[in-house]
């Protein structure tokens, strides 16, 4: 039973082109962090 | 109007340019200028409520609770959460020992799972309504759990910079830390232990932008970007030298002292560029480090307005005028 399940999983991997045994995280991820602090109760600070 | 109206414009613009691959956070001390206990009719609380309403429109992923933010009481902060501002603090507990706010928030960029943890300054306020525990005491339990389920941990430290440096030194799980030190201006990102640490200056005058290429490895320098910076500096030094060397007559003698250090800089920069170009030739395709670029955008009055936010500001001014007459 176990072997049949393993075989099915591997065949599914081949169809989808990925592997359940490999990490899903891509090697590099690009993103931006927008950050602020100490707005200090200012609605309209102008530099 | 500048300030929060300008911030809304800036966030929208960056959001469009990055196709949504961004995290928007605030490290705290946004509602009040100083610590205190302000009544619900005070100008300070009227302004704080307007800021809370505006913050609910800015699409934040997490906002830390600073010492100043507690000046309107816990009830004002809970109202702020109800408005939709994702306040986050892992170390503020009520009198029964229950956390008052979400200790962390999760967000996702593609397949990258990110935890944003908020820590408030335990030294900031003493109250019978709540207790602020030491950051190390709560993080020692929380971070090992998050490390197992997240790819990157971002700390919002609503506390002074030296205390933040000390805190991240205890926890190698923290990848990025953003501080809220009222006494500091913009702090260029720097490596503190294994974390990248930064913050923006006070009065909301700047928007910090950190562009990250993350591969799960320690922070390092991007050779291509470093080379570009060095080449720009070399060009500038060459230009200054060219201008000084073209000065004729008596003025030329007084410029001689400036030429020697510039020539030294030119030689040093040329050598650094040569070394990096050599290193670049031997680099393989994949990078051994995670890299970043940063800039601080001044939130000046550019004349571009956000109508919804400007309406809130106008209404707030009217309310304050009425409060002043009373």
Short mmCIF file of C-alpha atoms in Angstrom, two decimals, chain B residues 72-265:
data_model
loop_
_atom_site.label_atom_id
_atom_site.label_comp_id
_atom_site.label_asym_id
_atom_site.label_seq_id
_atom_site.Cartn_x
_atom_site.Cartn_y
_atom_site.Cartn_z
CA UNK B 72 -4.72 58.36 25.77
CA UNK B 73 -5.16 55.14 27.76
CA UNK B 74 -5.64 51.55 26.64
CA UNK B 75 -9.28 52.26 25.65
CA UNK B 76 -8.17 54.70 22.91
CA UNK B 77 -5.74 52.09 21.56
CA UNK B 78 -8.45 49.42 21.53
CA UNK B 79 -10.69 51.85 19.59
CA UNK B 80 -7.78 52.27 17.17
CA UNK B 81 -7.64 48.48 16.68
CA UNK B 82 -11.42 48.46 16.06
CA UNK B 83 -10.91 51.06 13.32
CA UNK B 84 -8.61 48.56 11.58
CA UNK B 85 -5.12 49.64 12.68
CA UNK B 86 -3.15 46.40 13.29
CA UNK B 87 -1.57 47.37 16.63
CA UNK B 88 0.96 44.77 17.73
CA UNK B 89 2.71 44.30 21.06
CA UNK B 90 4.02 41.05 22.47
CA UNK B 91 4.82 42.45 25.91
CA UNK B 92 1.80 44.52 27.03
CA UNK B 93 -0.45 42.51 29.34
CA UNK B 94 -3.63 43.43 31.22
CA UNK B 95 -4.04 43.14 35.00
CA UNK B 96 -5.05 39.47 34.56
CA UNK B 97 -1.88 38.69 32.62
CA UNK B 98 -3.57 38.41 29.20
CA UNK B 99 -1.98 40.06 26.15
CA UNK B 100 -3.78 43.32 25.30
CA UNK B 101 -2.78 43.30 21.61
CA UNK B 102 -1.85 40.71 18.99
CA UNK B 103 1.78 39.79 19.85
CA UNK B 104 2.67 39.41 16.17
CA UNK B 105 1.18 39.60 12.68
CA UNK B 106 1.79 37.27 9.78
CA UNK B 107 2.10 38.33 6.19
CA UNK B 108 3.06 36.60 2.98
CA UNK B 109 5.12 37.75 -0.01
CA UNK B 110 4.75 35.02 -2.63
CA UNK B 111 5.89 31.89 -0.81
CA UNK B 112 7.83 33.84 1.81
CA UNK B 113 6.15 33.77 5.21
CA UNK B 114 6.94 36.79 7.40
CA UNK B 115 6.21 37.38 11.10
CA UNK B 116 6.10 40.96 12.39
CA UNK B 117 6.56 41.16 16.16
CA UNK B 118 5.91 44.33 18.19
CA UNK B 119 7.79 45.14 21.38
CA UNK B 120 6.99 48.14 23.60
CA UNK B 121 9.46 49.88 25.88
CA UNK B 122 9.07 48.46 29.43
CA UNK B 123 10.61 51.64 30.84
CA UNK B 124 8.04 53.91 29.17
CA UNK B 125 4.89 53.94 31.32
CA UNK B 126 3.70 52.68 34.70
CA UNK B 127 -0.05 52.00 34.99
CA UNK B 128 -2.43 49.98 37.13
CA UNK B 129 -4.36 48.96 33.98
CA UNK B 130 -1.52 47.12 32.23
CA UNK B 131 2.00 45.77 32.62
CA UNK B 132 4.82 46.05 30.07
CA UNK B 133 7.10 43.03 30.53
CA UNK B 134 10.74 42.96 29.46
CA UNK B 135 11.16 42.22 25.75
CA UNK B 136 13.66 39.43 26.37
CA UNK B 137 11.22 37.62 28.71
CA UNK B 138 8.51 37.31 26.05
CA UNK B 139 10.73 36.88 22.98
CA UNK B 140 12.58 33.95 24.51
CA UNK B 141 9.30 31.99 24.33
CA UNK B 142 7.78 33.50 21.19
CA UNK B 143 10.68 33.56 18.70
CA UNK B 144 11.57 29.83 18.71
CA UNK B 145 7.92 29.11 17.83
CA UNK B 146 7.88 31.70 15.03
CA UNK B 147 11.24 30.55 13.69
CA UNK B 148 9.72 27.14 12.94
CA UNK B 149 6.76 28.51 11.03
CA UNK B 150 8.17 31.65 9.33
CA UNK B 151 10.95 32.39 6.85
CA UNK B 152 11.71 35.91 8.09
CA UNK B 153 11.14 37.72 11.39
CA UNK B 154 10.75 41.51 11.50
CA UNK B 155 10.83 43.23 14.89
CA UNK B 156 9.12 46.58 15.49
CA UNK B 157 10.91 47.86 18.59
CA UNK B 158 9.09 50.89 20.01
CA UNK B 159 12.06 51.72 22.20
CA UNK B 160 15.39 53.57 22.19
CA UNK B 161 18.05 52.49 19.72
CA UNK B 162 20.61 51.26 22.32
CA UNK B 163 17.91 49.09 23.96
CA UNK B 164 16.97 47.70 20.54
CA UNK B 165 20.63 46.90 19.78
CA UNK B 166 20.84 45.05 23.11
CA UNK B 167 17.59 43.17 22.46
CA UNK B 168 18.47 41.94 18.97
CA UNK B 169 21.86 40.82 20.32
CA UNK B 170 20.02 38.15 22.35
CA UNK B 171 17.97 36.82 19.43
CA UNK B 172 19.65 35.66 16.21
CA UNK B 173 16.15 34.76 14.91
CA UNK B 174 15.43 38.47 14.27
CA UNK B 175 16.32 39.30 10.66
CA UNK B 176 15.27 42.96 10.57
CA UNK B 177 14.55 45.42 13.41
CA UNK B 178 12.96 48.84 13.12
CA UNK B 179 13.34 51.09 16.16
CA UNK B 180 11.39 54.17 17.34
CA UNK B 181 13.96 56.23 19.22
CA UNK B 182 12.54 59.74 19.61
CA UNK B 183 16.01 61.18 20.12
CA UNK B 184 17.37 59.91 16.81
CA UNK B 185 16.97 61.11 13.24
CA UNK B 186 16.97 58.76 10.27
CA UNK B 187 19.27 55.82 11.01
CA UNK B 188 20.88 54.24 7.94
CA UNK B 189 20.45 50.44 8.11
CA UNK B 190 23.36 48.78 9.90
CA UNK B 191 24.17 45.27 10.97
CA UNK B 192 23.62 44.72 14.70
CA UNK B 193 24.56 41.14 15.63
CA UNK B 194 22.81 39.25 12.80
CA UNK B 195 19.91 41.71 12.36
CA UNK B 196 19.59 44.66 10.06
CA UNK B 197 18.59 47.67 12.18
CA UNK B 198 17.14 51.00 11.03
CA UNK B 199 14.60 53.73 11.88
CA UNK B 200 13.18 57.01 10.56
CA UNK B 201 13.45 60.40 12.27
CA UNK B 202 10.75 62.10 14.32
CA UNK B 203 7.61 64.11 13.44
CA UNK B 204 6.80 61.86 10.48
CA UNK B 205 9.05 63.80 8.16
CA UNK B 206 10.44 60.76 6.34
CA UNK B 207 9.25 57.51 4.86
CA UNK B 208 11.83 54.72 5.05
CA UNK B 209 12.07 52.27 2.14
CA UNK B 210 14.08 49.07 2.43
CA UNK B 211 14.29 47.04 -0.80
CA UNK B 212 15.27 43.50 0.08
CA UNK B 213 16.56 40.52 -1.89
CA UNK B 214 16.13 37.69 0.60
CA UNK B 215 17.51 34.17 0.20
CA UNK B 216 17.50 33.10 3.85
CA UNK B 217 21.25 33.71 4.18
CA UNK B 218 23.00 36.37 6.34
CA UNK B 219 23.02 40.01 5.26
CA UNK B 220 25.86 41.13 3.01
CA UNK B 221 26.81 43.52 0.25
CA UNK B 222 25.67 43.35 -3.32
CA UNK B 223 28.85 43.56 -5.43
CA UNK B 224 27.13 45.19 -8.41
CA UNK B 225 25.48 47.86 -6.27
CA UNK B 226 28.73 48.52 -4.33
CA UNK B 227 30.60 48.89 -7.62
CA UNK B 228 28.05 51.40 -8.90
CA UNK B 229 28.39 53.46 -5.70
CA UNK B 230 32.20 53.41 -5.84
CA UNK B 231 32.23 54.44 -9.49
CA UNK B 232 29.90 57.36 -8.73
CA UNK B 233 32.24 58.49 -5.92
CA UNK B 234 35.29 58.18 -8.22
CA UNK B 235 33.56 60.28 -10.87
CA UNK B 236 32.81 62.97 -8.28
CA UNK B 237 36.44 62.98 -7.01
CA UNK B 238 37.76 63.21 -10.59
CA UNK B 239 35.46 66.16 -11.28
CA UNK B 240 36.62 68.01 -8.13
CA UNK B 241 40.26 67.36 -9.05
CA UNK B 242 39.72 68.58 -12.59
CA UNK B 243 38.14 71.83 -11.31
CA UNK B 244 40.94 72.43 -8.75
CA UNK B 245 43.70 71.73 -11.26
CA UNK B 246 42.22 74.27 -13.70
CA UNK B 247 42.44 77.14 -11.19
CA UNK B 248 45.13 79.61 -12.28
CA UNK B 249 47.25 82.25 -10.52
CA UNK B 250 47.49 82.99 -6.78
CA UNK B 251 44.28 81.09 -5.98
CA UNK B 252 45.91 77.89 -7.25
CA UNK B 253 48.44 77.92 -4.38
CA UNK B 254 45.69 77.90 -1.73
CA UNK B 255 44.00 74.92 -3.44
CA UNK B 256 47.14 72.76 -3.35
CA UNK B 257 46.31 71.35 0.10
CA UNK B 258 42.96 70.11 -1.19
CA UNK B 259 44.45 68.30 -4.19
CA UNK B 260 46.63 65.80 -2.28
CA UNK B 261 43.80 64.20 -0.20
CA UNK B 262 41.61 64.02 -3.30
CA UNK B 263 44.39 62.22 -5.18
CA UNK B 264 44.69 59.78 -2.26
CA UNK B 265 40.92 59.18 -2.36
#
